[in-house]
Each structure stands twice: as C-alpha cells, then as structure tokens.
Amino acid sequence: MTRAWTPSLVPDAGEQTVYLVLDCFDRAGCAWREADVAATDLETVIADMMSGQYNDPQRVIAFNTAERWADDVSEDVAREIRRRADRNYEDVTSSLDDFVQRHAGREQQLTLRLA
C-alpha cells in the first residue's frame, strides 16, 4: 500500500524558535494568531504586541521543532514589554497592560528624580 504524501504542518524554519500568541476576541473566543513564518520571531511578536496588533493577548508560547522543545514564555515576554515601555516612558494599551499584570505582576521600576 502506498501512502499519500501529506505536507508538514510545521513550518520549515530551520533552527528558528517560533513564537505564537493566544489572542481572544470577545464572543468569538480565543485562537492562536495566524502569522507569516518570517514574523514569528521574538522581536516581531513583542513589537506587534506593543503596537496594538493583538486584541486581548492571553499567552505566548515558543517552540523549536529542530531542538524538540516548547515552553510558555508569557512571563518573560510580559517583563520585556514592561522594561521597554518603562525605558521609553510609554503607556501600553489596556489589554496589553492586563497581559503584563497577569504574567509579570505589579512590580514597577522606581525612577529617581534629580533635584
């Protein structure tokens, strides 16, 4: 019996670690957001989150099929978003603030005023 060839569902990203965001849409529910293979790197995902590309991000996962691992990296991403926003004196959207609070807590960096 000959098996029919089925294309792989895993992108051919070589050694690249892929990052995907679970996003929620009110009554429509939640879904892992579709993304171009070239836009699944950590820097693009963080930039897209900070620019409001996601409705209500819930979680970020990372995986690397070549290395055979997957992990929930929501806390690391939330801390990095907070660090960048603080560094640039920027506010984040309320849904992104909810994501940061949920995964990184309420810690804030203290800034000293120069007299």
CSV table of N, CA, C and O in Angstrom, one decimal:
chain,number,residue,atom,x,y,z
A,1,MET,N,0.8,-1.2,0.0
A,1,MET,CA,0.0,0.0,0.0
A,1,MET,C,0.9,1.2,0.0
A,1,MET,O,1.8,1.4,0.8
A,2,THR,N,0.6,2.2,-0.9
A,2,THR,CA,1.4,3.4,-1.0
A,2,THR,C,0.6,4.5,-0.2
A,2,THR,O,-0.6,4.7,-0.4
A,3,ARG,N,1.4,5.1,0.7
A,3,ARG,CA,0.8,6.2,1.5
A,3,ARG,C,0.9,7.5,0.7
A,3,ARG,O,1.9,7.8,0.0
A,4,ALA,N,-0.1,8.3,0.7
A,4,ALA,CA,-0.1,9.6,0.0
A,4,ALA,C,0.7,10.6,0.9
A,4,ALA,O,0.7,10.5,2.1
A,5,TRP,N,1.5,11.4,0.2
A,5,TRP,CA,2.3,12.4,0.9
A,5,TRP,C,1.4,13.5,1.4
A,5,TRP,O,0.5,13.9,0.7
A,6,THR,N,1.6,13.9,2.7
A,6,THR,CA,0.9,14.9,3.3
A,6,THR,C,1.9,16.0,3.7
A,6,THR,O,2.9,15.7,4.3
A,7,PRO,N,1.6,17.3,3.3
A,7,PRO,CA,2.6,18.3,3.7
A,7,PRO,C,2.7,18.5,5.2
A,7,PRO,O,1.7,18.3,5.9
A,8,SER,N,3.8,18.9,5.6
A,8,SER,CA,4.0,19.1,7.1
A,8,SER,C,3.3,20.3,7.5
A,8,SER,O,3.2,21.3,6.8
A,9,LEU,N,2.7,20.2,8.7
A,9,LEU,CA,2.1,21.4,9.4
A,9,LEU,C,3.1,22.3,10.0
A,9,LEU,O,2.8,23.4,10.4
A,10,VAL,N,4.3,21.8,10.2
A,10,VAL,CA,5.4,22.5,10.9
A,10,VAL,C,6.1,23.3,9.8
A,10,VAL,O,6.6,22.8,8.8
A,11,PRO,N,6.3,24.6,10.1
A,11,PRO,CA,7.0,25.5,9.1
A,11,PRO,C,8.5,25.0,9.0
A,11,PRO,O,9.0,24.6,10.0
A,12,ASP,N,9.0,25.2,7.8
A,12,ASP,CA,10.4,24.8,7.6
A,12,ASP,C,11.2,26.1,8.0
A,12,ASP,O,11.7,26.9,7.1
A,13,ALA,N,11.4,26.3,9.3
A,13,ALA,CA,12.1,27.4,9.8
A,13,ALA,C,13.5,27.1,10.2
A,13,ALA,O,14.2,27.9,10.9
A,14,GLY,N,14.0,25.9,9.9
A,14,GLY,CA,15.3,25.6,10.3
A,14,GLY,C,15.5,25.5,11.8
A,14,GLY,O,14.8,24.9,12.5
A,15,GLU,N,16.5,26.2,12.2
A,15,GLU,CA,16.8,26.2,13.7
A,15,GLU,C,16.0,27.3,14.4
A,15,GLU,O,16.3,27.6,15.6
A,16,GLN,N,15.1,28.0,13.7
A,16,GLN,CA,14.4,29.2,14.3
A,16,GLN,C,13.4,28.7,15.4
A,16,GLN,O,12.7,27.8,15.3
A,17,THR,N,13.4,29.5,16.5
A,17,THR,CA,12.4,29.4,17.5
A,17,THR,C,11.2,30.2,17.1
A,17,THR,O,11.3,31.3,16.7
A,18,VAL,N,10.0,29.6,17.2
A,18,VAL,CA,8.8,30.2,16.7
A,18,VAL,C,8.0,30.6,18.0
A,18,VAL,O,7.9,29.9,18.9
A,19,TYR,N,7.4,31.8,17.9
A,19,TYR,CA,6.6,32.4,19.0
A,19,TYR,C,5.2,32.6,18.5
A,19,TYR,O,5.1,33.3,17.4
A,20,LEU,N,4.2,32.2,19.2
A,20,LEU,CA,2.8,32.3,18.8
A,20,LEU,C,2.1,32.9,20.0
A,20,LEU,O,2.3,32.6,21.1
A,21,VAL,N,1.1,33.8,19.7
A,21,VAL,CA,0.3,34.5,20.7
A,21,VAL,C,-1.1,33.9,20.7
A,21,VAL,O,-1.8,33.8,19.6
A,22,LEU,N,-1.6,33.6,21.9
A,22,LEU,CA,-3.0,33.2,22.0
A,22,LEU,C,-3.8,34.5,22.3
A,22,LEU,O,-3.5,35.2,23.2
A,23,ASP,N,-4.7,34.8,21.4
A,23,ASP,CA,-5.4,36.1,21.4
A,23,ASP,C,-6.9,35.8,21.5
A,23,ASP,O,-7.4,34.9,20.9
A,24,CYS,N,-7.6,36.6,22.3
A,24,CYS,CA,-9.1,36.4,22.5
A,24,CYS,C,-9.9,37.6,21.8
A,24,CYS,O,-9.4,38.7,21.7
A,25,PHE,N,-11.1,37.2,21.3
A,25,PHE,CA,-11.9,38.1,20.5
A,25,PHE,C,-13.3,38.1,21.1
A,25,PHE,O,-14.2,37.5,20.5
A,26,ASP,N,-13.6,38.6,22.2
A,26,ASP,CA,-14.9,38.7,22.8
A,26,ASP,C,-15.7,37.4,22.6
A,26,ASP,O,-15.3,36.4,23.1
A,27,ARG,N,-16.8,37.5,22.0
A,27,ARG,CA,-17.7,36.3,21.8
A,27,ARG,C,-17.2,35.3,20.8
A,27,ARG,O,-17.6,34.1,20.9
A,28,ALA,N,-16.3,35.6,20.0
A,28,ALA,CA,-15.7,34.7,19.0
A,28,ALA,C,-14.8,33.7,19.6
A,28,ALA,O,-14.4,32.7,19.0
A,29,GLY,N,-14.3,33.9,20.9
A,29,GLY,CA,-13.4,33.0,21.5
A,29,GLY,C,-12.0,33.4,21.3
A,29,GLY,O,-11.6,34.5,20.9
A,30,CYS,N,-11.1,32.4,21.6
A,30,CYS,CA,-9.7,32.6,21.5
A,30,CYS,C,-9.1,31.8,20.5
A,30,CYS,O,-9.6,30.7,20.1
A,31,ALA,N,-8.0,32.2,19.9
A,31,ALA,CA,-7.3,31.5,18.9
A,31,ALA,C,-5.8,31.8,18.9
A,31,ALA,O,-5.4,32.9,19.2
A,32,TRP,N,-5.0,30.8,18.4
A,32,TRP,CA,-3.6,31.1,18.2
A,32,TRP,C,-3.5,31.9,16.9
A,32,TRP,O,-4.0,31.5,15.9
A,33,ARG,N,-3.0,33.1,17.0
A,33,ARG,CA,-3.0,34.0,15.8
A,33,ARG,C,-2.1,33.5,14.7
A,33,ARG,O,-1.0,33.1,14.9
A,34,GLU,N,-2.7,33.6,13.5
A,34,GLU,CA,-2.0,33.2,12.3
A,34,GLU,C,-0.9,34.2,12.1
A,34,GLU,O,-1.1,35.4,12.3
A,35,ALA,N,0.3,33.7,11.6
A,35,ALA,CA,1.4,34.6,11.4
A,35,ALA,C,2.2,34.1,10.3
A,35,ALA,O,2.4,32.8,10.1
A,36,ASP,N,2.8,35.0,9.5
A,36,ASP,CA,3.8,34.6,8.5
A,36,ASP,C,5.0,34.0,9.2
A,36,ASP,O,5.4,34.5,10.2
A,37,VAL,N,5.6,33.0,8.6
A,37,VAL,CA,6.8,32.4,9.2
A,37,VAL,C,7.9,33.4,9.5
A,37,VAL,O,8.5,33.4,10.6
A,38,ALA,N,8.0,34.4,8.7
A,38,ALA,CA,9.1,35.5,8.9
A,38,ALA,C,8.7,36.4,10.1
A,38,ALA,O,9.5,37.1,10.5
A,39,ALA,N,7.5,36.3,10.6
A,39,ALA,CA,7.0,37.2,11.6
A,39,ALA,C,6.8,36.5,12.9
A,39,ALA,O,6.0,37.0,13.8
A,40,THR,N,7.4,35.4,13.1
A,40,THR,CA,7.2,34.6,14.4
A,40,THR,C,8.4,34.6,15.3
A,40,THR,O,8.5,33.8,16.2
A,41,ASP,N,9.3,35.5,15.0
A,41,ASP,CA,10.5,35.7,15.9
A,41,ASP,C,10.1,36.5,17.1
A,41,ASP,O,9.1,37.2,17.1
A,42,LEU,N,10.8,36.4,18.2
A,42,LEU,CA,10.5,37.1,19.4
A,42,LEU,C,10.4,38.6,19.2
A,42,LEU,O,9.5,39.3,19.7
A,43,GLU,N,11.3,39.2,18.6
A,43,GLU,CA,11.3,40.7,18.4
A,43,GLU,C,10.1,41.2,17.7
A,43,GLU,O,9.4,42.2,18.1
A,44,THR,N,9.7,40.5,16.6
A,44,THR,CA,8.4,40.9,15.9
A,44,THR,C,7.2,40.7,16.7
A,44,THR,O,6.3,41.6,16.8
A,45,VAL,N,7.1,39.6,17.5
A,45,VAL,CA,6.0,39.4,18.3
A,45,VAL,C,5.8,40.5,19.4
A,45,VAL,O,4.8,41.0,19.6
A,46,ILE,N,7.0,40.8,20.1
A,46,ILE,CA,6.9,41.9,21.1
A,46,ILE,C,6.5,43.2,20.4
A,46,ILE,O,5.7,43.9,21.0
A,47,ALA,N,7.1,43.5,19.3
A,47,ALA,CA,6.8,44.8,18.6
A,47,ALA,C,5.4,44.9,18.2
A,47,ALA,O,4.7,45.9,18.4
A,48,ASP,N,4.8,43.7,17.7
A,48,ASP,CA,3.4,43.7,17.3
A,48,ASP,C,2.5,43.8,18.5
A,48,ASP,O,1.5,44.5,18.5
A,49,MET,N,2.9,43.2,19.6
A,49,MET,CA,2.1,43.3,20.9
A,49,MET,C,2.1,44.8,21.3
A,49,MET,O,1.0,45.3,21.7
A,50,MET,N,3.2,45.4,21.3
A,50,MET,CA,3.3,46.8,21.8
A,50,MET,C,2.6,47.8,20.9
A,50,MET,O,2.2,48.9,21.4
A,51,SER,N,2.5,47.5,19.6
A,51,SER,CA,1.9,48.4,18.7
A,51,SER,C,0.4,48.2,18.6
A,51,SER,O,-0.3,48.8,17.8
A,52,GLY,N,-0.2,47.2,19.4
A,52,GLY,CA,-1.6,47.0,19.4
A,52,GLY,C,-2.1,46.1,18.4
A,52,GLY,O,-3.3,46.1,18.0
A,53,GLN,N,-1.3,45.2,17.8
A,53,GLN,CA,-1.7,44.3,16.8
A,53,GLN,C,-2.6,43.1,17.3
A,53,GLN,O,-3.2,42.4,16.5
A,54,TYR,N,-2.7,43.0,18.6
A,54,TYR,CA,-3.5,41.9,19.2
A,54,TYR,C,-4.6,42.5,20.0
A,54,TYR,O,-4.5,43.5,20.6
A,55,ASN,N,-5.7,41.8,20.0
A,55,ASN,CA,-7.0,42.3,20.7
A,55,ASN,C,-6.9,42.1,22.2
A,55,ASN,O,-7.0,43.1,22.9
A,56,ASP,N,-6.6,40.9,22.6
A,56,ASP,CA,-6.6,40.6,24.1
A,56,ASP,C,-5.6,39.4,24.3
A,56,ASP,O,-6.0,38.3,24.5
A,57,PRO,N,-4.3,39.7,24.2
A,57,PRO,CA,-3.3,38.6,24.3
A,57,PRO,C,-3.4,37.9,25.7
A,57,PRO,O,-3.5,38.5,26.7
A,58,GLN,N,-3.4,36.6,25.6
A,58,GLN,CA,-3.5,35.8,26.8
A,58,GLN,C,-2.2,35.1,27.2
A,58,GLN,O,-1.9,34.9,28.4
A,59,ARG,N,-1.5,34.6,26.2
A,59,ARG,CA,-0.4,33.7,26.5
A,59,ARG,C,0.5,33.8,25.2
A,59,ARG,O,0.1,34.0,24.1
A,60,VAL,N,1.8,33.6,25.5
A,60,VAL,CA,2.8,33.4,24.4
A,60,VAL,C,3.5,32.1,24.6
A,60,VAL,O,4.0,31.9,25.7
A,61,ILE,N,3.6,31.3,23.5
A,61,ILE,CA,4.3,30.1,23.6
A,61,ILE,C,5.5,30.2,22.6
A,61,ILE,O,5.4,30.9,21.6
A,62,ALA,N,6.5,29.4,22.9
A,62,ALA,CA,7.7,29.3,22.0
A,62,ALA,C,8.0,27.9,21.8
A,62,ALA,O,7.8,27.0,22.7
A,63,PHE,N,8.4,27.5,20.5
A,63,PHE,CA,8.8,26.2,20.3
A,63,PHE,C,9.8,26.1,19.2
A,63,PHE,O,10.0,27.1,18.4
A,64,ASN,N,10.6,25.1,19.3
A,64,ASN,CA,11.7,24.9,18.3
A,64,ASN,C,11.6,23.4,17.9
A,64,ASN,O,12.0,22.6,18.8
A,65,THR,N,11.1,23.0,16.8
A,65,THR,CA,11.0,21.6,16.4
A,65,THR,C,12.3,21.0,16.2
A,65,THR,O,12.5,19.8,16.5
A,66,ALA,N,13.3,21.7,15.7
A,66,ALA,CA,14.6,21.1,15.5
A,66,ALA,C,15.3,20.7,16.8
A,66,ALA,O,15.9,19.7,16.9
A,67,GLU,N,15.0,21.5,17.9
A,67,GLU,CA,15.6,21.2,19.2
A,67,GLU,C,14.6,20.4,20.0
A,67,GLU,O,14.9,20.0,21.2
A,68,ARG,N,13.4,20.2,19.5
A,68,ARG,CA,12.4,19.4,20.2
A,68,ARG,C,12.0,19.9,21.6
A,68,ARG,O,11.9,19.2,22.6
A,69,TRP,N,11.6,21.2,21.6
A,69,TRP,CA,11.1,21.7,22.9
A,69,TRP,C,10.0,22.8,22.6
A,69,TRP,O,9.9,23.3,21.5
A,70,ALA,N,9.2,23.0,23.7
A,70,ALA,CA,8.2,24.0,23.6
A,70,ALA,C,8.0,24.6,25.1
A,70,ALA,O,8.3,23.8,26.0
A,71,ASP,N,7.7,25.8,25.2
A,71,ASP,CA,7.5,26.4,26.5
A,71,ASP,C,6.6,27.6,26.5
A,71,ASP,O,6.4,28.3,25.5
A,72,ASP,N,6.0,27.9,27.6
A,72,ASP,CA,5.2,29.1,27.8
A,72,ASP,C,6.1,30.2,28.2
A,72,ASP,O,6.7,30.1,29.3
A,73,VAL,N,6.2,31.2,27.4
A,73,VAL,CA,7.2,32.3,27.7
A,73,VAL,C,6.5,33.6,28.0
A,73,VAL,O,7.0,34.7,27.9
A,74,SER,N,5.2,33.5,28.4
A,74,SER,CA,4.4,34.7,28.7
A,74,SER,C,5.0,35.6,29.7
A,74,SER,O,5.0,36.8,29.6
A,75,GLU,N,5.6,35.0,30.8
A,75,GLU,CA,6.2,35.9,31.8
A,75,GLU,C,7.4,36.6,31.3
A,75,GLU,O,7.5,37.8,31.6
A,76,ASP,N,8.2,36.0,30.6
A,76,ASP,CA,9.4,36.6,30.0
A,76,ASP,C,9.0,37.7,29.0
A,76,ASP,O,9.6,38.8,29.1
A,77,VAL,N,8.0,37.5,28.2
A,77,VAL,CA,7.6,38.5,27.2
A,77,VAL,C,6.9,39.7,28.0
A,77,VAL,O,7.2,40.8,27.7
A,78,ALA,N,6.1,39.4,29.0
A,78,ALA,CA,5.5,40.5,29.8
A,78,ALA,C,6.5,41.3,30.5
A,78,ALA,O,6.4,42.6,30.5
A,79,ARG,N,7.6,40.7,31.0
A,79,ARG,CA,8.6,41.5,31.7
A,79,ARG,C,9.4,42.4,30.7
A,79,ARG,O,9.8,43.5,30.9
A,80,GLU,N,9.6,41.8,29.5
A,80,GLU,CA,10.3,42.6,28.4
A,80,GLU,C,9.5,43.8,27.9
A,80,GLU,O,10.0,44.9,27.7
A,81,ILE,N,8.2,43.5,27.8
A,81,ILE,CA,7.3,44.6,27.4
A,81,ILE,C,7.3,45.7,28.4
A,81,ILE,O,7.4,46.9,28.1
A,82,ARG,N,7.2,45.3,29.7
A,82,ARG,CA,7.3,46.3,30.8
A,82,ARG,C,8.6,47.1,30.8
A,82,ARG,O,8.6,48.3,30.9
A,83,ARG,N,9.7,46.4,30.6
A,83,ARG,CA,11.0,47.0,30.5
A,83,ARG,C,11.1,48.0,29.4
A,83,ARG,O,11.6,49.2,29.6
A,84,ARG,N,10.6,47.7,28.2
A,84,ARG,CA,10.7,48.6,27.1
A,84,ARG,C,9.8,49.8,27.3
A,84,ARG,O,10.2,50.9,26.9
A,85,ALA,N,8.6,49.5,27.8
A,85,ALA,CA,7.7,50.7,28.0
A,85,ALA,C,8.2,51.6,29.0
A,85,ALA,O,8.2,52.8,28.8
A,86,ASP,N,8.8,51.1,30.1
A,86,ASP,CA,9.4,52.0,31.1
A,86,ASP,C,10.6,52.7,30.6
A,86,ASP,O,10.7,53.9,30.8
A,87,ARG,N,11.4,52.1,29.8
A,87,ARG,CA,12.6,52.7,29.3
A,87,ARG,C,12.2,53.8,28.3
A,87,ARG,O,12.9,54.9,28.3
A,88,ASN,N,11.1,53.7,27.6
A,88,ASN,CA,10.7,54.7,26.6
A,88,ASN,C,9.6,55.6,27.1
A,88,ASN,O,9.1,56.4,26.4
A,89,TYR,N,9.3,55.5,28.4
A,89,TYR,CA,8.2,56.3,29.0
A,89,TYR,C,6.9,56.2,28.2
A,89,TYR,O,6.3,57.2,28.0
A,90,GLU,N,6.6,55.0,27.8
A,90,GLU,CA,5.4,54.8,27.0
A,90,GLU,C,4.3,54.0,27.9
A,90,GLU,O,4.6,53.2,28.7
A,91,ASP,N,3.1,54.3,27.6
A,91,ASP,CA,2.0,53.6,28.1
A,91,ASP,C,1.6,52.4,27.1
A,91,ASP,O,1.9,52.6,25.9
A,92,VAL,N,1.1,51.4,27.7
A,92,VAL,CA,0.6,50.3,26.8
A,92,VAL,C,-0.9,50.2,26.8
A,92,VAL,O,-1.5,50.8,27.8
A,93,THR,N,-1.5,49.6,25.9
A,93,THR,CA,-2.9,49.5,25.8
A,93,THR,C,-3.5,48.8,27.0
A,93,THR,O,-2.7,48.0,27.7
A,94,SER,N,-4.7,49.0,27.3
A,94,SER,CA,-5.3,48.3,28.5
A,94,SER,C,-5.2,46.8,28.4
A,94,SER,O,-5.0,46.1,29.4
A,95,SER,N,-5.5,46.2,27.2
A,95,SER,CA,-5.4,44.8,27.1
A,95,SER,C,-4.0,44.3,27.2
A,95,SER,O,-3.8,43.2,27.8
A,96,LEU,N,-3.0,45.0,26.8
A,96,LEU,CA,-1.6,44.6,26.9
A,96,LEU,C,-1.2,44.8,28.4
A,96,LEU,O,-0.5,44.0,28.9
A,97,ASP,N,-1.7,45.8,29.0
A,97,ASP,CA,-1.4,46.0,30.4
A,97,ASP,C,-2.0,44.9,31.3
A,97,ASP,O,-1.4,44.4,32.2
A,98,ASP,N,-3.2,44.4,30.9
A,98,ASP,CA,-3.8,43.2,31.5
A,98,ASP,C,-2.8,42.0,31.4
A,98,ASP,O,-2.6,41.3,32.3
A,99,PHE,N,-2.3,41.8,30.2
A,99,PHE,CA,-1.4,40.7,29.9
A,99,PHE,C,-0.1,40.8,30.8
A,99,PHE,O,0.3,39.9,31.4
A,100,VAL,N,0.4,42.0,30.9
A,100,VAL,CA,1.6,42.3,31.7
A,100,VAL,C,1.4,42.0,33.1
A,100,VAL,O,2.1,41.4,33.8
A,101,GLN,N,0.2,42.6,33.6
A,101,GLN,CA,-0.1,42.4,35.0
A,101,GLN,C,-0.3,40.9,35.4
A,101,GLN,O,0.1,40.4,36.4
A,102,ARG,N,-1.0,40.2,34.5
A,102,ARG,CA,-1.3,38.8,34.7
A,102,ARG,C,0.0,37.9,34.8
A,102,ARG,O,0.1,37.0,35.6
A,103,HIS,N,0.9,38.2,33.9
A,103,HIS,CA,2.1,37.4,33.8
A,103,HIS,C,3.3,37.9,34.5
A,103,HIS,O,4.2,37.1,34.9
A,104,ALA,N,3.5,39.2,34.8
A,104,ALA,CA,4.7,39.7,35.4
A,104,ALA,C,4.4,40.4,36.7
A,104,ALA,O,5.3,40.9,37.4
A,105,GLY,N,3.1,40.4,37.1
A,105,GLY,CA,2.7,41.1,38.4
A,105,GLY,C,2.7,42.6,38.3
A,105,GLY,O,2.8,43.2,37.2
A,106,ARG,N,2.7,43.2,39.4
A,106,ARG,CA,2.6,44.7,39.5
A,106,ARG,C,3.9,45.4,39.8
A,106,ARG,O,3.9,46.5,40.1
A,107,GLU,N,5.0,44.6,39.8
A,107,GLU,CA,6.3,45.3,40.1
A,107,GLU,C,6.5,46.4,39.1
A,107,GLU,O,6.2,46.3,37.9
A,108,GLN,N,7.1,47.5,39.6
A,108,GLN,CA,7.5,48.6,38.7
A,108,GLN,C,8.8,49.1,39.1
A,108,GLN,O,9.2,49.0,40.2
A,109,GLN,N,9.6,49.5,38.1
A,109,GLN,CA,10.9,50.1,38.4
A,109,GLN,C,10.7,51.5,39.0
A,109,GLN,O,9.9,52.3,38.5
A,110,LEU,N,11.5,51.8,40.0
A,110,LEU,CA,11.5,53.1,40.5
A,110,LEU,C,12.5,54.0,39.8
A,110,LEU,O,13.6,53.6,39.5
A,111,THR,N,12.1,55.2,39.5
A,111,THR,CA,13.0,56.1,38.9
A,111,THR,C,13.3,57.2,39.9
A,111,THR,O,12.4,57.7,40.7
A,112,LEU,N,14.5,57.7,39.9
A,112,LEU,CA,14.9,58.7,40.8
A,112,LEU,C,14.9,60.0,40.1
A,112,LEU,O,15.3,60.2,39.0
A,113,ARG,N,14.3,61.0,40.8
A,113,ARG,CA,14.3,62.4,40.2
A,113,ARG,C,15.6,63.1,40.7
A,113,ARG,O,16.0,63.0,41.8
A,114,LEU,N,16.1,63.8,39.7
A,114,LEU,CA,17.3,64.6,40.1
A,114,LEU,C,16.9,65.9,40.5
A,114,LEU,O,16.1,66.6,39.8
A,115,ALA,N,17.4,66.4,41.6
A,115,ALA,CA,17.0,67.7,42.1
A,115,ALA,C,17.8,68.8,41.5
A,115,ALA,O,18.8,68.7,41.0
